[in-house]
């Protein structure tokens, strides 16, 4: 909901902005949460405009310390701030209660459970833009003065495509394509930007910055999309797992602006609608007379049903997009029932079957990295893209904060990239209008995991001198080792010039080199091995949603086996290395979570519950464990630093049961698990 609120409050004309929440689960709780967030937006949006708030996600803004006021009403700010803060806390309380509230409505809840089984009808519900009044103030507070402030809120649309058993739904790409069709029927804006749900707008000027590239007088009409870097708010200052990846974003992606531009990276990317539709850029479109084709500029574009589907209204929207026309809600010639039927058709599970959706239209299907391939297809048609980096980061999200989840993420990315090489979108064979050097860059994107094979071989070279000469045929030549030293030195010399040009800090470069070696010894070989055995097993990289908890105490919602308690208030207790109960905090500790306190004492299973509140009391040797299920948490208390009250304690995350100070153990656990999984696939196939 913070992602939605940041979009609604961004600095962009209200009548030209629509927010679509595409919920692939069809969960009732998300729809009702969106309704609650839209109601709160009537207060939050004008507050942001009045006081020039940055960032415009309330969860992030209300936790800022030492903020600099840039608004025009400093005398009213503190009163408005306290009122908005109270309203937001009430919103969070209502959102937290939604699951239990819905469960009480058993009939509705039971029907909504079908969504979890992949069986539910398509849903499209709109909350039109309006000049809503802000909620009344809390008792004892003063009303907010929004005189001279635009209080309108952009239109909000909830979209959940139809899910049917036995049909292929094409994961994220299919979800985005359903949203693309619905947005064409409702707003048909010429530009669309997509966010993952864990990202939010951190700079309210970000959309305007992207539009500067799209409307540029020289290259604007050839710009198919604008990609922003991915930045994360929950990464530690040292970025120990290389989540920011600044060498890739601020070096490689920025450098590609000199060719056809960066590739699409899955989130934080503004597209031109026509580029997603598979339409060629203006210089390459065929033209004929206006009288013959009857639409603006005499541009000839194939809009038959075999390409775009059988919705007449959607086909009309494609022709309107060619003339840069926008549709606001229902066209006048259709009544409400007919328009609802059109929207339902657009999100049906069978709509894109027998069409070009997922191949030459929309986001690409049947591949793990649909983002890279979609960007590649757009570049192959002759479009260019731009990399846009702002002084204040445009968007922020959450990243994996333990090594295991980070390596799983890299396996999925690198394995999906290698699948591109063996797909019809191989950079060597396809993309007729791709620049030669752009083709080389895409080739590098698809085969870089293979370099890990050579890194592994070089890693074993020193060991060969320890083996008796009669056992091995020949040791590596000393001259060849010197050759390697010279080559590696030259590579890093070039790298020095590159990072100086891009303005990348030395610490970011060093972290990039460190994590490349970690990935080369674990994630990359795993991805290569998956591709080697794929012809035998018929399986590619296992799709696994990356866990991106903001703290180590965040746990996935589980059903409590004994019917008591709630995972949001799961008991935590401290055990020493021998397993005995301990009270390191001296009896004064409390378990704190989002401002909710639970005093220390006996849990319902008779075990002591505590989170230590002093640095010296939490030395190495203590681990945390949940009382509810007895499953170890992915934490290690060593290195704990005390924080202010009313916040979560940021304990150091690692793989469950593995010491955070021993990365090699985490690596061995990860790699052995991957090998076991691949071996199991081979055994089952044979």
PDB file of C-alpha atoms in Angstrom, residues 7-15 17 41-53 56 69-73 129-131 146 148-154:
ATOM      1  CA  UNK A   7       2.301   6.741  -6.862  1.00  0.00           C
ATOM      2  CA  UNK A   8      -0.892   8.628  -6.043  1.00  0.00           C
ATOM      3  CA  UNK A   9       1.099  11.424  -4.369  1.00  0.00           C
ATOM      4  CA  UNK A  10       3.776  11.827  -7.048  1.00  0.00           C
ATOM      5  CA  UNK A  11       4.230  15.231  -8.677  1.00  0.00           C
ATOM      6  CA  UNK A  12       2.325  14.664 -11.909  1.00  0.00           C
ATOM      7  CA  UNK A  13      -0.969  16.022 -13.334  1.00  0.00           C
ATOM      8  CA  UNK A  14      -3.838  14.165 -11.657  1.00  0.00           C
ATOM      9  CA  UNK A  15      -5.934  13.880 -14.822  1.00  0.00           C
ATOM     10  CA  UNK A  17      -2.155   9.593 -14.062  1.00  0.00           C
ATOM     11  CA  UNK A  41      -4.845   9.041   0.065  1.00  0.00           C
ATOM     12  CA  UNK A  42      -7.496  11.779   0.268  1.00  0.00           C
ATOM     13  CA  UNK A  43      -5.513  13.073   3.264  1.00  0.00           C
ATOM     14  CA  UNK A  44      -1.999  11.978   2.358  1.00  0.00           C
ATOM     15  CA  UNK A  45      -1.874  13.345  -1.216  1.00  0.00           C
ATOM     16  CA  UNK A  46      -2.795  16.990  -0.435  1.00  0.00           C
ATOM     17  CA  UNK A  47      -0.549  16.871   2.654  1.00  0.00           C
ATOM     18  CA  UNK A  48       2.378  15.915   0.408  1.00  0.00           C
ATOM     19  CA  UNK A  49       1.572  18.677  -2.069  1.00  0.00           C
ATOM     20  CA  UNK A  50       1.156  21.319   0.603  1.00  0.00           C
ATOM     21  CA  UNK A  51       4.399  20.542   2.429  1.00  0.00           C
ATOM     22  CA  UNK A  52       6.550  19.243  -0.501  1.00  0.00           C
ATOM     23  CA  UNK A  53       7.053  15.903   1.232  1.00  0.00           C
ATOM     24  CA  UNK A  56       5.929  10.222  -0.545  1.00  0.00           C
ATOM     25  CA  UNK A  69      11.290  21.370   5.544  1.00  0.00           C
ATOM     26  CA  UNK A  70      10.796  22.570   1.946  1.00  0.00           C
ATOM     27  CA  UNK A  71       7.084  23.415   1.991  1.00  0.00           C
ATOM     28  CA  UNK A  72       5.318  26.743   1.983  1.00  0.00           C
ATOM     29  CA  UNK A  73       3.418  26.495   5.302  1.00  0.00           C
ATOM     30  CA  UNK A 129     -10.220  10.437  -9.714  1.00  0.00           C
ATOM     31  CA  UNK A 130     -12.062  12.854  -7.449  1.00  0.00           C
ATOM     32  CA  UNK A 131     -11.661  15.933  -5.306  1.00  0.00           C
ATOM     33  CA  UNK A 146      -5.840  22.723   2.281  1.00  0.00           C
ATOM     34  CA  UNK A 148      -5.044  26.575  -2.484  1.00  0.00           C
ATOM     35  CA  UNK A 149      -3.935  22.926  -2.579  1.00  0.00           C
ATOM     36  CA  UNK A 150      -5.101  20.487  -5.236  1.00  0.00           C
ATOM     37  CA  UNK A 151      -6.944  17.820  -3.230  1.00  0.00           C
ATOM     38  CA  UNK A 152      -7.740  15.551  -6.170  1.00  0.00           C
ATOM     39  CA  UNK A 153      -6.480  11.975  -6.123  1.00  0.00           C
ATOM     40  CA  UNK A 154      -5.619  10.028  -9.315  1.00  0.00           C
TER      41      UNK A 154
END
